[in-house]
Coordinates of C-alpha atoms and ligand atoms in Angstrom, one line a residue:
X1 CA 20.8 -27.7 78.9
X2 CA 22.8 -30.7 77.0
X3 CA 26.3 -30.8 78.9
X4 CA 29.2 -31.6 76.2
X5 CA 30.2 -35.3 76.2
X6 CA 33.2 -35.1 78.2
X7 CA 34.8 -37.4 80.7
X8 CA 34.7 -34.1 83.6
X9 CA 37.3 -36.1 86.3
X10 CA 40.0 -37.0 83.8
X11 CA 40.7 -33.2 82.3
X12 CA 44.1 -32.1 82.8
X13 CA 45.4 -28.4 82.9
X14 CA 44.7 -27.6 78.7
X15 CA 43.4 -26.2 76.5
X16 CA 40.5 -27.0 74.3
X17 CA 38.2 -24.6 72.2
X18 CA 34.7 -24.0 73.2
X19 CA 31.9 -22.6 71.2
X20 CA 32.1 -18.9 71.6
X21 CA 34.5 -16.1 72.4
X22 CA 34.2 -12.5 73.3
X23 CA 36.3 -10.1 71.0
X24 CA 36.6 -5.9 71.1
X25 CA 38.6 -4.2 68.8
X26 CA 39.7 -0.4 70.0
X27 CA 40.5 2.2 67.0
X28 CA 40.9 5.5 66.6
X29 CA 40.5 6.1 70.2
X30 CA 37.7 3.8 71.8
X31 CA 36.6 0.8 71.9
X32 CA 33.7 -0.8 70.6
X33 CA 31.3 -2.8 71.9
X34 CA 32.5 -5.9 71.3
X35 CA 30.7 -9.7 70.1
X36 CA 30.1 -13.4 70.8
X37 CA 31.8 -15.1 67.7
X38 CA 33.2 -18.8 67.0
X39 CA 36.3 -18.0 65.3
X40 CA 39.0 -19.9 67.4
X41 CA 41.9 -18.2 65.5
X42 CA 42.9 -14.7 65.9
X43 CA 43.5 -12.4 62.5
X44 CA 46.1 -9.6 62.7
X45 CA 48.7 -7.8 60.9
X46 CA 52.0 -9.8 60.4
X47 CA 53.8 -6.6 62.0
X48 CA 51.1 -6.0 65.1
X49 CA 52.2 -4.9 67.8
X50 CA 51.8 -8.3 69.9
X51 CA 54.0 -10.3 67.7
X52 CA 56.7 -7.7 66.8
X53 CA 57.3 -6.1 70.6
X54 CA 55.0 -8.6 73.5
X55 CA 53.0 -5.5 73.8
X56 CA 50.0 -7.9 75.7
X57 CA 48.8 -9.0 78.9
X58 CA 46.1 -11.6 80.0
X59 CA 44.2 -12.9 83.3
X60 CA 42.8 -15.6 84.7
X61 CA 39.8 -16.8 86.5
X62 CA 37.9 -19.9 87.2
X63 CA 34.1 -20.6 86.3
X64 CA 32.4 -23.0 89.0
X65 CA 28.8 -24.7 89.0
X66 CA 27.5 -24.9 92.3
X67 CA 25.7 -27.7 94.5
X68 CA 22.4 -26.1 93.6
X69 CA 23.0 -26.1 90.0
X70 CA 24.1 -22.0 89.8
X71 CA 27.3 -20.9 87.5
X72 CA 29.6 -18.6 89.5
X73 CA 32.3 -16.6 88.7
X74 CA 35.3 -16.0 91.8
X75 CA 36.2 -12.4 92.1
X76 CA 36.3 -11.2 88.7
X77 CA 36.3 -7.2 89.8
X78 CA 39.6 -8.4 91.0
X79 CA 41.1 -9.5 87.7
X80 CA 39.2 -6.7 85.7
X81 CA 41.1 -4.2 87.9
X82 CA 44.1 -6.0 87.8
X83 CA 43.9 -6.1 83.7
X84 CA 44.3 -2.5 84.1
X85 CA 46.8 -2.2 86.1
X86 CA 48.8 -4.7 83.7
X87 CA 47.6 -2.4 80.4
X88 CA 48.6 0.7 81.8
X89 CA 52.0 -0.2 82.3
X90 CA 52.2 -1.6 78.8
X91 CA 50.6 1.7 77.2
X92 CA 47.8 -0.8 76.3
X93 CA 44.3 0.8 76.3
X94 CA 42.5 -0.1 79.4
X95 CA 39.0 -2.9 79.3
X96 CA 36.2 -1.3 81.6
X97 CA 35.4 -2.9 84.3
X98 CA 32.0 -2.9 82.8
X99 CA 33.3 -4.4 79.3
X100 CA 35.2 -7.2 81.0
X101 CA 32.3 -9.0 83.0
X102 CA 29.9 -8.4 80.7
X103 CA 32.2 -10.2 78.1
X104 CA 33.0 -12.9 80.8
X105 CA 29.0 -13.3 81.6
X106 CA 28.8 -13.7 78.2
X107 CA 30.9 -16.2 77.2
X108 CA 30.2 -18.3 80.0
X109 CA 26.7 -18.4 79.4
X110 CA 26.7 -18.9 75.6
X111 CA 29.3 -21.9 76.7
X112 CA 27.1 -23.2 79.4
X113 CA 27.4 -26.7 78.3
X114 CA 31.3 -26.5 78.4
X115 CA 30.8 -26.0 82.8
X116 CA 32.2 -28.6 84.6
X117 CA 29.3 -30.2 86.9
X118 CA 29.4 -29.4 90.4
X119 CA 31.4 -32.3 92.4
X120 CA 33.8 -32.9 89.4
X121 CA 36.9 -31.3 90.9
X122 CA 37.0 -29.7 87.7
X123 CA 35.8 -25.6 86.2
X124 CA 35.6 -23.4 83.7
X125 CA 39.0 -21.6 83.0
X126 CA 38.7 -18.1 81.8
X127 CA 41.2 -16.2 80.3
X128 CA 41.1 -12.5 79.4
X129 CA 43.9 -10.8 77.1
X130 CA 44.2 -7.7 75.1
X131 CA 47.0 -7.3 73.2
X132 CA 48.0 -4.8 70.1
X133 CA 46.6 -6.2 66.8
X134 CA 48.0 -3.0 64.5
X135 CA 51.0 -3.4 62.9
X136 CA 54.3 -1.2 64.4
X137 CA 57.7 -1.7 63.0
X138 CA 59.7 1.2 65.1
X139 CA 59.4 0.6 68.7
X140 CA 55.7 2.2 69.8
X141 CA 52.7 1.2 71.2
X142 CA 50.2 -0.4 68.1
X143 CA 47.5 1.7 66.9
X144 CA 45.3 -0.6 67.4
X145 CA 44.3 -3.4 69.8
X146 CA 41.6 -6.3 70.6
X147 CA 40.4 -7.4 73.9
X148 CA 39.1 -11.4 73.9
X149 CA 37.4 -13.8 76.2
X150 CA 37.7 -17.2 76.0
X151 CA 36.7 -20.5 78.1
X152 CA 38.0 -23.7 78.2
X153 CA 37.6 -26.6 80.7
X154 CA 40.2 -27.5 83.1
X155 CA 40.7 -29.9 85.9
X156 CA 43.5 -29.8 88.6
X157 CA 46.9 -27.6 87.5
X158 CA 49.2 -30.5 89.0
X159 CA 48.6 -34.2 88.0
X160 CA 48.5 -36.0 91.1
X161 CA 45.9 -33.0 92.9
X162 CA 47.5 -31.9 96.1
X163 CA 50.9 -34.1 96.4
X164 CA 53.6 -32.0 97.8
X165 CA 56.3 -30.7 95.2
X166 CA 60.0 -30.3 95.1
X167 CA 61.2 -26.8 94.1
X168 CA 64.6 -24.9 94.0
X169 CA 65.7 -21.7 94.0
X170 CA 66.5 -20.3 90.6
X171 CA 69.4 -18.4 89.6
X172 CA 67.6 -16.6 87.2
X173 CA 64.8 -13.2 87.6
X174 CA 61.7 -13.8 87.3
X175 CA 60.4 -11.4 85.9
X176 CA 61.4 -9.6 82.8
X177 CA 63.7 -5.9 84.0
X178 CA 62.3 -2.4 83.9
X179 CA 60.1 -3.5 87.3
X180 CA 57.3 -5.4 85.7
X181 CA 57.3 -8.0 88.1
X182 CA 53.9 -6.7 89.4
X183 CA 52.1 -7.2 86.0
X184 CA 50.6 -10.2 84.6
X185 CA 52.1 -10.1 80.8
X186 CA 53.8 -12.5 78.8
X187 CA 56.4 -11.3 79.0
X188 CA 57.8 -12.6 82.2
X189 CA 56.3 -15.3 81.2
X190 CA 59.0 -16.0 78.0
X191 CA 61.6 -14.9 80.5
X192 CA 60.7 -17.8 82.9
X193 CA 60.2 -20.4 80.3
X194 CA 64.1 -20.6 80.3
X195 CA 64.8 -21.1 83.9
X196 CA 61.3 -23.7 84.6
X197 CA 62.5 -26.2 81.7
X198 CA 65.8 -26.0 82.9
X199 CA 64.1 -26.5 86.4
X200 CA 62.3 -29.6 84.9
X201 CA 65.1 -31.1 83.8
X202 CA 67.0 -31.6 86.6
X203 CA 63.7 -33.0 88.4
X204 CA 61.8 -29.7 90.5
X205 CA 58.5 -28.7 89.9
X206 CA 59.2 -24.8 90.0
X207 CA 62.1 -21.9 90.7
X208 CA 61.2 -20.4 93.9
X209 CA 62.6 -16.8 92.7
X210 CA 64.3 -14.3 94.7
X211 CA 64.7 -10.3 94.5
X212 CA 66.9 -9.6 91.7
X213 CA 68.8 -6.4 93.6
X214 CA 69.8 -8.6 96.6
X215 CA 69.0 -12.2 96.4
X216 CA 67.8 -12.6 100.2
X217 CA 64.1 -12.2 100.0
X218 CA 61.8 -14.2 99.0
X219 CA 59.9 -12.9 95.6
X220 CA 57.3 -15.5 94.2
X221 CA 57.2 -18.7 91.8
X222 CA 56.7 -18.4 88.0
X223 CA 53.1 -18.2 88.5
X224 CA 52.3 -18.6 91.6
X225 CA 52.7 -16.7 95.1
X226 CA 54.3 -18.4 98.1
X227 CA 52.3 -18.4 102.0
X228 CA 54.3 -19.8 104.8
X229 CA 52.4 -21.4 108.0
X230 CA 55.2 -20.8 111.2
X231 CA 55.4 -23.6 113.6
X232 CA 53.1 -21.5 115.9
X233 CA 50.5 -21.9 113.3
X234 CA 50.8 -17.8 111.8
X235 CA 50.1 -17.2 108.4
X236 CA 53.5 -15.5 106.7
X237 CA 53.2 -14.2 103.0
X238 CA 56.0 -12.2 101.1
X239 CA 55.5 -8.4 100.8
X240 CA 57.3 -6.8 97.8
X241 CA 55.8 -4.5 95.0
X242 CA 57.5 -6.8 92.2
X243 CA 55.6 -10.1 92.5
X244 CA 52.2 -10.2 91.3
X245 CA 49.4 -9.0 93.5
X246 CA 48.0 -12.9 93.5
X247 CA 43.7 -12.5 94.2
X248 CA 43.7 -16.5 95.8
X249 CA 46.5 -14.7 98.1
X250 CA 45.0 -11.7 99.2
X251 CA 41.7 -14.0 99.5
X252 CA 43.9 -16.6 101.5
X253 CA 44.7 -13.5 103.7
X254 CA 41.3 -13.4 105.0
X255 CA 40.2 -16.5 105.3
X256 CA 42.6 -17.5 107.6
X257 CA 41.4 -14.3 109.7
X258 CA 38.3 -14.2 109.3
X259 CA 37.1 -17.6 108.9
X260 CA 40.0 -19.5 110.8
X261 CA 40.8 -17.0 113.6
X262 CA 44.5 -17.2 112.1
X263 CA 47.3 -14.5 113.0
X264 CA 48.9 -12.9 109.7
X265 CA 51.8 -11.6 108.4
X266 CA 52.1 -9.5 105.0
X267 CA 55.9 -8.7 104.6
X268 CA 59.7 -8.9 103.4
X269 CA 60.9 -12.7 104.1
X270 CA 64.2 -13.5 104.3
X271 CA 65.2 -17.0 102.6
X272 CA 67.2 -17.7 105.5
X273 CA 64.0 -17.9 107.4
X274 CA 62.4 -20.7 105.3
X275 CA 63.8 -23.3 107.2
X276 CA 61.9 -22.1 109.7
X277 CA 58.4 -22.8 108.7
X278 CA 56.0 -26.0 109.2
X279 CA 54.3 -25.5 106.0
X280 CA 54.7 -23.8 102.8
X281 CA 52.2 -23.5 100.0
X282 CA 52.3 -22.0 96.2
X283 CA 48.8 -20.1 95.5
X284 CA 47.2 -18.8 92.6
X285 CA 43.7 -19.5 91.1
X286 CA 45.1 -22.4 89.1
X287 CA 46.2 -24.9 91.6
X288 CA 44.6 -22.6 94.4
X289 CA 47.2 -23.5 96.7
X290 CA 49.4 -26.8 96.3
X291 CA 52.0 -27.9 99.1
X292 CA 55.5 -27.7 98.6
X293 CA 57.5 -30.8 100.0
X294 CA 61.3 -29.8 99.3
X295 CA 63.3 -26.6 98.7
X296 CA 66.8 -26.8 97.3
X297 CA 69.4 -24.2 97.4
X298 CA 72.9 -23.7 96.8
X299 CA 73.6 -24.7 100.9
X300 CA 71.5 -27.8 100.1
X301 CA 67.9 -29.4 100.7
X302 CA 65.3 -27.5 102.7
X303 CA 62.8 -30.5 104.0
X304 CA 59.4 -28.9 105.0
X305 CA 58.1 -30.3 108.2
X306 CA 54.7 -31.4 107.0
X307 CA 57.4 -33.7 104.3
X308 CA 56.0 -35.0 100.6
X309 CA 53.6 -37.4 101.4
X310 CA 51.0 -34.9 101.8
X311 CA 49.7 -31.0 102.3
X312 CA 50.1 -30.1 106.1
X313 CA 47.0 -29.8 108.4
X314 CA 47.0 -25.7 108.1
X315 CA 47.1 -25.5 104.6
X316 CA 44.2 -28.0 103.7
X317 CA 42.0 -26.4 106.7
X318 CA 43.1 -23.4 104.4
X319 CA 42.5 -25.1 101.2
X320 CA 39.2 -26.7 102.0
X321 CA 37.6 -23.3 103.3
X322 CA 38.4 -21.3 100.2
X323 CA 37.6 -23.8 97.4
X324 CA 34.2 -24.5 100.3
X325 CA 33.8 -20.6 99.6
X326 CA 34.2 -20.6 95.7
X327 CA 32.1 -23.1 95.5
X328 CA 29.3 -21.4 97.3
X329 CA 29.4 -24.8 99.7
X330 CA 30.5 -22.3 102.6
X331 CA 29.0 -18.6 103.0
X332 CA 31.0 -16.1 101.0
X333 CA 32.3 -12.7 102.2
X334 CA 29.9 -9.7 99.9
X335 CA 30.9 -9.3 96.5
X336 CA 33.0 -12.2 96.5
X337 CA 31.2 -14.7 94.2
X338 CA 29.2 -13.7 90.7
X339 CA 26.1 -14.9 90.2
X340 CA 26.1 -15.6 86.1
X341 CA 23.1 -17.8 85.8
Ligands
PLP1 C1 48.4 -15.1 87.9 C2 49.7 -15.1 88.7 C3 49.7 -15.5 90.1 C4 48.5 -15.9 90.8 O1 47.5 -14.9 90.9 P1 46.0 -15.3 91.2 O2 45.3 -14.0 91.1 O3 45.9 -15.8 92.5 O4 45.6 -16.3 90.1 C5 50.9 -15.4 90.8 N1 52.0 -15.0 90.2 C6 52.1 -14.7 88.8 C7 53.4 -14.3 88.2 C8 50.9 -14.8 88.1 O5 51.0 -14.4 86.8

């Protein structure tokens, strides 16, 4: 197969249209089966339910081709369920499990020249969203919805790769109110769009976000979850049922038990305790996990130990066994990697 003429190393974190998409529509109760098409632009009512009240939600997975030439997919049970999840709270019709990889082995396959090579640094980005495509103009839940697929090829989140960044902690909630903080919608998203150009703009990468009731514990990043090495080389991770259940997290979990023999720690961590740690790293399947250098509060500047020259020791032995894992260059634990072709 002809790969597309694309210079692999130099892609940034954007998008760009591939040849085929998977859409479903659901009506009058069910869904249907749901098609390959080419259409890059989405047709619905002026009044649907996506545009008038955020009623959506999305995921997001990466594509990888292997050293022996294989297309794999990391985990996508995991985002399937988690679509769920995310729909259920929104009164959005839930994507069978069965629906969801079928439309992501499609789409990858009938885009096969649009995966990275193997050695690039770069994958296939996949991103799932339903959303409601019939129109509502008094607050309900649309009548109707679609479920699509799409692909496009990214390289590394952060320009720069693994460079340690500076961060501060936000005034601001992340996530919208109502406790959605455990979903993956949009709609935290437009609330932290706000706070993150303001963050921009007076030079940090990202809000490091606290618990809205009590500002003390440590909640998440816009998008990404936060794992703390101690100086006793423990793996600490925040525990609290409104940040979003991160899959590179809970797969960061156990590698470091598994693989690296590392204690861990899943629960509540105080911000006072931050200064404490020897390493501290944001995870999520975009940037997998990228090093954070600099923490700034209203007290003043946290400095990490491992400082911003580089990612600590810990977190690239981390680093370098999970991406060895997704990329099928290390044994995987069972079910963990999808064979698509
Ligand atoms: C997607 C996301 C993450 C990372 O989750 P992964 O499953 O590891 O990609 C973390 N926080 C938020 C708010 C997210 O939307």
């Amino acid at each position: 197969m002809e790969k597309k003429d694309i210079n692999w190393s130099s892609l940034g974190f954007g998008y760009m249209p591939t040849d085929y998409r998977f859409v479903a529509h659901w009506k009058d109760g069910k869904w249907d089966e749901g098609e390959l098409i080419t259409d890059p632009t989405v047709h619905i009512s002026e009044c649907a339910g996506v545009l008038q009240y955020a009623q959506t939600c999305f995921e997001g997975l990466k594509v990888y081709t292997t050293k022996d030439g294989s297309i794999v997919a990391f985990r996508p049970d995991m985002n399937a369920k988690r679509m769920q999840d995310s729909a259920r709270r929104l009164i959005i019709p839930e994507v069978s499990e069965e629906m969801f990889l079928r439309a992501l082995d499609e789409v990858v396959k009938a885009n096969a020249a649009w995966v990275p090579p193997y050695g690039s640094g770069a994958s296939l980005y996949i991103r799932p969203f339903v959303y409601g495509s019939g129109p509502v103009i008094g607050v309900a839940p649309a009548p109707e919805y679609e479920f699509r697929l799409i692909a496009t090829p990214v390289g590394p989140y952060f320009k720069g790769g693994v460079k340690p960044i500076r961060i501060r902690v936000s005034d601001y909630d992340r996530a919208a109110p109502h406790g959605t903080g455990h979903i993956k919608a949009g709609l935290n998203y437009a609330m932290s769009l706000y706070p993150i150009v303001e963050a921009h703009n007076e030079g940090y990468s990202e809000n490091m976000y606290l618990d809205a009731a009590t500002r003390t514990y440590v909640e998440e990043t816009g998008g990404a979850n936060f794992i703390f090495i101690t100086k006793d080389g423990k793996l600490v991770t925040p525990k609290s049922d409104s940040i979003l259940p991160s899959i590179t997290r809970r797969s960061i979990l156990q590698v470091a038990k598994d693989y690296l023999g590392m204690e861990t720690e899943e629960r509540p961590v105080p911000f006072s305790e931050v200064k404490e740690f020897a390493e501290i790293g944001l995870c999520g399947t975009a940037a997998v996990i990228s090093p954070v250098g600099s923490i700034t509060c209203k007290d003043g500047e946290i400095l990490v130990p491992s400082g911003m020259d580089e990612m600590g020791p810990v977190l690239t032995k981390i680093r370098e066994t999970l991406t060895g894992i997704q990329m099928c260059d290390l044994p995987a634990p069972e079910g963990w990697v999808r064979k698509i072709m």
